[in-house]
Amino acid sequence: MNLNLKRPIIFFDLETTGTSILTDRIVEISVLKIMPDGSEIEHTRRVNPGMPIPAAATAIHHITDEDVASAPKFEEIAPKLKLFIEGCDIAGFNSTKFDVPLLDEEFHRAKVEFDFSRAKFIDVQTIFHKKEQRTLSAAYRFYCDKELDGAHSACADTRATYEVLKAQLDRYDDLSPEVDMLSDFSTQNKNVDFMGRLIYDSKGREMINFGKYKGKACEEVLAADPGYYSWVMKGDFAHNTKDAFTKIMLRVKSEAKNAKR
């Protein structure tokens, strides 16, 4: 079953120097853009991360320092990449927890503003884990009856993810080809920020989802512990988390100021 698209959607995968959203960098990116008429545009390119690629990372994706020595740095490709994916919904495998936050950090470092809030997100891994509890290679074998040659290369993983999603639509009657439905289904929590440090509760309130204040409403914490905001701003958090917390803090201050009038 094919997707029912109202606008383009991209499937993308990153190969990186490691698994840290804040400190690791992209070494390869592959983007498969599916248009509403079903046509496809695919781009894959290596990226110079500006840092040595650890042996442990090379062992997984087989990309070495020599392979990316002459490749452009991310800031060089960021403007064109933004234009290519702007106005698209976004899909991937474990993308909401890793690929999207890391790509957002790379855009931030490159000083290229990209508004991810306009996109619907589909995480094929979440659908898979809710249905079958496996890995991408196993998912490809299970749904598509094929072996995933070239696993952990961005291009192979990206196309496999797209094929798995289409096969999932064929297999499960309760899944719709509508992007809105798939986005909702592939979301574990309703996150305020990419990393899920802040989430919405059933009443739409922003809640802290980590540390000593986990399960507490942001507004209550800011009122009871004003220094907590400064701690977050100085802490080892993604800029997207800090931006989300800042918006909440500014809203709380504005509401308190209006209440005094």
Tab-separated table of C-alpha atoms in Angstrom:
chain	number	residue	atom	x	y	z
A	1	MET	CA	0.000	0.000	0.000
A	2	ASN	CA	1.336	3.419	-0.916
A	3	LEU	CA	1.162	6.484	1.299
A	4	ASN	CA	-1.680	8.941	0.850
A	5	LEU	CA	0.289	12.183	0.710
A	6	LYS	CA	-1.008	15.728	0.844
A	7	ARG	CA	2.537	17.091	0.609
A	8	PRO	CA	6.006	15.582	0.135
A	9	ILE	CA	7.536	13.369	2.786
A	10	ILE	CA	11.222	12.609	3.280
A	11	PHE	CA	12.717	9.407	4.591
A	12	PHE	CA	16.207	10.014	5.884
A	13	ASP	CA	19.027	8.307	7.727
A	14	LEU	CA	22.249	9.564	9.274
A	15	GLU	CA	25.562	7.824	9.786
A	16	THR	CA	27.478	9.583	12.536
A	17	THR	CA	30.619	9.662	14.650
A	18	GLY	CA	28.661	8.278	17.607
A	19	THR	CA	25.381	8.333	19.495
A	20	SER	CA	25.528	11.636	21.371
A	21	ILE	CA	23.023	14.200	20.113
A	22	LEU	CA	25.118	17.045	21.515
A	23	THR	CA	28.695	16.097	20.653
A	24	ASP	CA	28.661	13.727	17.684
A	25	ARG	CA	28.500	14.730	14.036
A	26	ILE	CA	27.097	13.507	10.718
A	27	VAL	CA	29.416	11.616	8.349
A	28	GLU	CA	26.779	10.577	5.807
A	29	ILE	CA	23.209	11.604	5.105
A	30	SER	CA	20.716	10.010	2.746
A	31	VAL	CA	17.361	11.593	1.936
A	32	LEU	CA	14.593	9.937	-0.077
A	33	LYS	CA	11.876	12.434	-1.000
A	34	ILE	CA	8.485	11.017	-1.955
A	35	MET	CA	6.183	13.381	-3.824
A	36	PRO	CA	2.363	13.265	-3.584
A	37	ASP	CA	2.241	11.777	-7.099
A	38	GLY	CA	4.521	8.918	-5.974
A	39	SER	CA	7.648	10.125	-7.772
A	40	GLU	CA	10.941	9.899	-5.879
A	41	ILE	CA	14.064	12.037	-5.528
A	42	GLU	CA	17.036	10.552	-3.684
A	43	HIS	CA	20.278	12.161	-2.542
A	44	THR	CA	23.129	10.632	-0.536
A	45	ARG	CA	26.366	12.325	0.378
A	46	ARG	CA	29.293	12.027	2.726
A	47	VAL	CA	29.997	14.818	5.207
A	48	ASN	CA	33.281	15.823	6.818
A	49	PRO	CA	32.455	15.866	10.558
A	50	GLY	CA	35.441	18.034	11.463
A	51	MET	CA	36.530	15.450	14.021
A	52	PRO	CA	38.057	11.955	13.927
A	53	ILE	CA	35.608	9.112	13.357
A	54	PRO	CA	35.998	6.643	16.252
A	55	ALA	CA	36.903	3.089	15.323
A	56	ALA	CA	33.720	1.838	17.000
A	57	ALA	CA	31.612	3.982	14.659
A	58	THR	CA	33.613	2.944	11.575
A	59	ALA	CA	33.078	-0.699	12.539
A	60	ILE	CA	29.329	-0.136	12.175
A	61	HIS	CA	29.023	2.038	9.053
A	62	HIS	CA	32.485	1.371	7.488
A	63	ILE	CA	33.147	5.066	6.850
A	64	THR	CA	36.697	6.169	7.648
A	65	ASP	CA	38.423	9.520	8.103
A	66	GLU	CA	39.940	9.081	4.629
A	67	ASP	CA	36.479	8.566	3.109
A	68	VAL	CA	35.295	11.992	4.277
A	69	ALA	CA	38.546	13.945	4.089
A	70	SER	CA	37.509	15.753	0.881
A	71	ALA	CA	33.779	15.841	1.670
A	72	PRO	CA	32.066	19.148	2.493
A	73	LYS	CA	31.349	20.087	6.087
A	74	PHE	CA	27.734	20.213	7.201
A	75	GLU	CA	27.581	24.006	7.189
A	76	GLU	CA	28.443	23.921	3.478
A	77	ILE	CA	25.502	21.682	2.556
A	78	ALA	CA	23.027	22.967	5.154
A	79	PRO	CA	21.397	25.727	3.036
A	80	LYS	CA	20.639	23.394	0.101
A	81	LEU	CA	19.538	20.621	2.441
A	82	LYS	CA	17.106	23.009	4.118
A	83	LEU	CA	15.589	23.929	0.752
A	84	PHE	CA	15.274	20.254	-0.216
A	85	ILE	CA	13.419	19.154	2.928
A	86	GLU	CA	11.483	22.340	3.705
A	87	GLY	CA	7.725	21.857	3.495
A	88	CYS	CA	8.011	18.075	3.889
A	89	ASP	CA	6.828	15.670	6.531
A	90	ILE	CA	9.614	13.546	7.990
A	91	ALA	CA	10.039	9.801	8.458
A	92	GLY	CA	12.848	7.520	9.566
A	93	PHE	CA	13.848	4.569	11.719
A	94	ASN	CA	14.431	5.698	15.334
A	95	SER	CA	14.342	9.182	13.847
A	96	THR	CA	12.414	11.001	16.561
A	97	LYS	CA	14.888	9.990	19.282
A	98	PHE	CA	18.122	10.328	17.311
A	99	ASP	CA	18.212	11.457	13.673
A	100	VAL	CA	15.867	14.451	13.940
A	101	PRO	CA	17.405	15.882	17.153
A	102	LEU	CA	20.939	15.421	15.814
A	103	LEU	CA	20.038	17.018	12.474
A	104	ASP	CA	18.448	19.901	14.375
A	105	GLU	CA	21.686	20.370	16.347
A	106	GLU	CA	23.722	20.373	13.131
A	107	PHE	CA	21.465	23.030	11.598
A	108	HIS	CA	21.815	25.075	14.786
A	109	ARG	CA	25.628	24.865	14.705
A	110	ALA	CA	25.570	25.834	11.010
A	111	LYS	CA	23.389	28.864	11.897
A	112	VAL	CA	20.703	27.697	9.482
A	113	GLU	CA	17.210	28.097	10.921
A	114	PHE	CA	14.908	25.181	10.176
A	115	ASP	CA	11.428	25.001	11.682
A	116	PHE	CA	10.743	21.333	12.420
A	117	SER	CA	7.474	22.211	14.164
A	118	ARG	CA	5.681	22.405	10.808
A	119	ALA	CA	6.395	18.748	9.986
A	120	LYS	CA	4.531	15.590	10.875
A	121	PHE	CA	6.906	12.861	12.086
A	122	ILE	CA	6.617	9.146	11.382
A	123	ASP	CA	9.005	6.828	13.220
A	124	VAL	CA	8.899	3.443	11.493
A	125	GLN	CA	10.820	1.874	14.388
A	126	THR	CA	8.076	2.856	16.830
A	127	ILE	CA	5.419	1.279	14.612
A	128	PHE	CA	7.590	-1.826	14.360
A	129	HIS	CA	8.213	-2.021	18.113
A	130	LYS	CA	4.524	-1.587	18.868
A	131	LYS	CA	3.718	-4.394	16.439
A	132	GLU	CA	6.643	-6.816	16.453
A	133	GLN	CA	9.592	-5.730	18.674
A	134	ARG	CA	12.567	-6.177	16.267
A	135	THR	CA	15.472	-4.355	14.506
A	136	LEU	CA	15.533	-2.783	11.021
A	137	SER	CA	17.237	-5.807	9.435
A	138	ALA	CA	14.693	-8.108	11.061
A	139	ALA	CA	11.880	-5.755	10.084
A	140	TYR	CA	13.047	-5.815	6.458
A	141	ARG	CA	13.172	-9.608	6.531
A	142	PHE	CA	9.824	-9.894	8.324
A	143	TYR	CA	7.816	-7.425	6.262
A	144	CYS	CA	9.556	-7.487	2.879
A	145	ASP	CA	10.927	-11.065	2.874
A	146	LYS	CA	14.356	-9.746	1.854
A	147	GLU	CA	17.802	-9.582	3.394
A	148	LEU	CA	19.083	-6.060	4.029
A	149	ASP	CA	22.343	-5.860	2.088
A	150	GLY	CA	24.510	-2.937	3.157
A	151	ALA	CA	22.885	-2.455	6.557
A	152	HIS	CA	24.250	0.616	8.352
A	153	SER	CA	24.874	2.455	5.128
A	154	ALA	CA	22.627	5.503	5.070
A	155	CYS	CA	21.300	4.811	1.555
A	156	ALA	CA	20.401	1.154	2.221
A	157	ASP	CA	18.802	1.917	5.585
A	158	THR	CA	16.794	4.836	4.181
A	159	ARG	CA	15.232	2.862	1.315
A	160	ALA	CA	14.642	-0.160	3.544
A	161	THR	CA	12.765	2.059	5.995
A	162	TYR	CA	10.493	3.326	3.211
A	163	GLU	CA	9.818	-0.208	1.972
A	164	VAL	CA	9.106	-1.451	5.501
A	165	LEU	CA	6.533	1.304	6.092
A	166	LYS	CA	4.696	0.447	2.874
A	167	ALA	CA	4.701	-3.237	3.842
A	168	GLN	CA	3.393	-2.333	7.314
A	169	LEU	CA	0.480	-0.545	5.649
A	170	ASP	CA	-0.294	-3.702	3.656
A	171	ARG	CA	-0.072	-5.951	6.727
A	172	TYR	CA	-2.022	-4.018	9.355
A	173	ASP	CA	-5.629	-3.116	8.628
A	174	ASP	CA	-5.718	-0.603	11.495
A	175	LEU	CA	-2.943	1.493	9.941
A	176	SER	CA	-3.987	4.209	7.524
A	177	PRO	CA	-1.803	5.602	4.720
A	178	GLU	CA	-2.574	9.079	6.055
A	179	VAL	CA	0.503	10.863	7.412
A	180	ASP	CA	-1.417	12.341	10.369
A	181	MET	CA	-2.502	8.896	11.564
A	182	LEU	CA	0.962	7.358	11.120
A	183	SER	CA	2.571	10.290	12.901
A	184	ASP	CA	0.249	9.893	15.885
A	185	PHE	CA	0.697	6.112	15.986
A	186	SER	CA	4.496	6.267	15.818
A	187	THR	CA	4.740	8.699	18.736
A	188	GLN	CA	5.376	7.144	22.160
A	189	ASN	CA	4.762	10.357	24.113
A	190	LYS	CA	3.479	13.724	23.020
A	191	ASN	CA	6.774	15.548	23.277
A	192	VAL	CA	7.249	19.266	23.761
A	193	ASP	CA	10.890	18.961	22.644
A	194	PHE	CA	12.594	16.422	20.378
A	195	MET	CA	14.317	14.535	23.182
A	196	GLY	CA	11.176	14.128	25.263
A	197	ARG	CA	12.659	15.928	28.231
A	198	LEU	CA	9.363	17.825	28.307
A	199	ILE	CA	6.075	16.137	27.435
A	200	TYR	CA	2.398	17.060	27.394
A	201	ASP	CA	0.040	15.352	29.815
A	202	SER	CA	-3.556	14.419	28.994
A	203	LYS	CA	-4.657	17.979	29.805
A	204	GLY	CA	-2.111	19.564	27.471
A	205	ARG	CA	0.164	20.805	30.255
A	206	GLU	CA	3.937	20.764	29.772
A	207	MET	CA	5.460	18.246	32.190
A	208	ILE	CA	9.085	17.583	33.108
A	209	ASN	CA	10.064	14.059	32.057
A	210	PHE	CA	13.462	13.604	33.722
A	211	GLY	CA	15.359	14.124	36.957
A	212	LYS	CA	14.081	15.083	40.391
A	213	TYR	CA	11.043	16.927	39.021
A	214	LYS	CA	9.891	14.168	36.677
A	215	GLY	CA	6.103	14.162	36.511
A	216	LYS	CA	5.817	17.753	37.731
A	217	ALA	CA	4.242	20.549	35.709
A	218	CYS	CA	6.784	23.023	34.342
A	219	GLU	CA	4.776	25.978	35.565
A	220	GLU	CA	4.713	24.601	39.133
A	221	VAL	CA	8.455	23.906	39.123
A	222	LEU	CA	9.300	27.368	37.788
A	223	ALA	CA	7.170	28.944	40.506
A	224	ALA	CA	8.611	26.829	43.328
A	225	ASP	CA	12.242	26.728	42.153
A	226	PRO	CA	13.126	29.804	40.026
A	227	GLY	CA	16.771	28.698	39.824
A	228	TYR	CA	15.801	25.539	37.943
A	229	TYR	CA	15.507	27.464	34.672
A	230	SER	CA	19.089	28.731	34.984
A	231	TRP	CA	20.258	25.202	35.740
A	232	VAL	CA	18.632	23.911	32.559
A	233	MET	CA	20.127	26.738	30.482
A	234	LYS	CA	23.624	25.949	31.780
A	235	GLY	CA	23.158	22.191	31.565
A	236	ASP	CA	24.098	19.626	28.937
A	237	PHE	CA	20.806	19.805	27.062
A	238	ALA	CA	20.036	20.154	23.347
A	239	HIS	CA	19.263	23.707	22.247
A	240	ASN	CA	15.774	22.551	21.193
A	241	THR	CA	15.047	21.561	24.824
A	242	LYS	CA	16.367	24.874	26.089
A	243	ASP	CA	14.273	26.790	23.523
A	244	ALA	CA	11.123	24.906	24.571
A	245	PHE	CA	11.793	25.578	28.253
A	246	THR	CA	12.447	29.257	27.518
A	247	LYS	CA	9.092	29.604	25.735
A	248	ILE	CA	7.345	28.122	28.759
A	249	MET	CA	9.215	30.404	31.157
A	250	LEU	CA	8.392	33.512	29.104
A	251	ARG	CA	4.728	32.521	28.939
A	252	VAL	CA	4.589	31.952	32.698
A	253	LYS	CA	6.152	35.367	33.337
A	254	SER	CA	3.748	37.050	30.925
A	255	GLU	CA	0.726	35.367	32.535
A	256	ALA	CA	1.920	36.371	36.019
A	257	LYS	CA	2.457	39.974	34.889
A	258	ASN	CA	-1.031	40.147	33.326
A	259	ALA	CA	-2.583	38.687	36.479
A	260	LYS	CA	-1.189	41.589	38.522
A	261	ARG	CA	-2.837	44.210	36.316
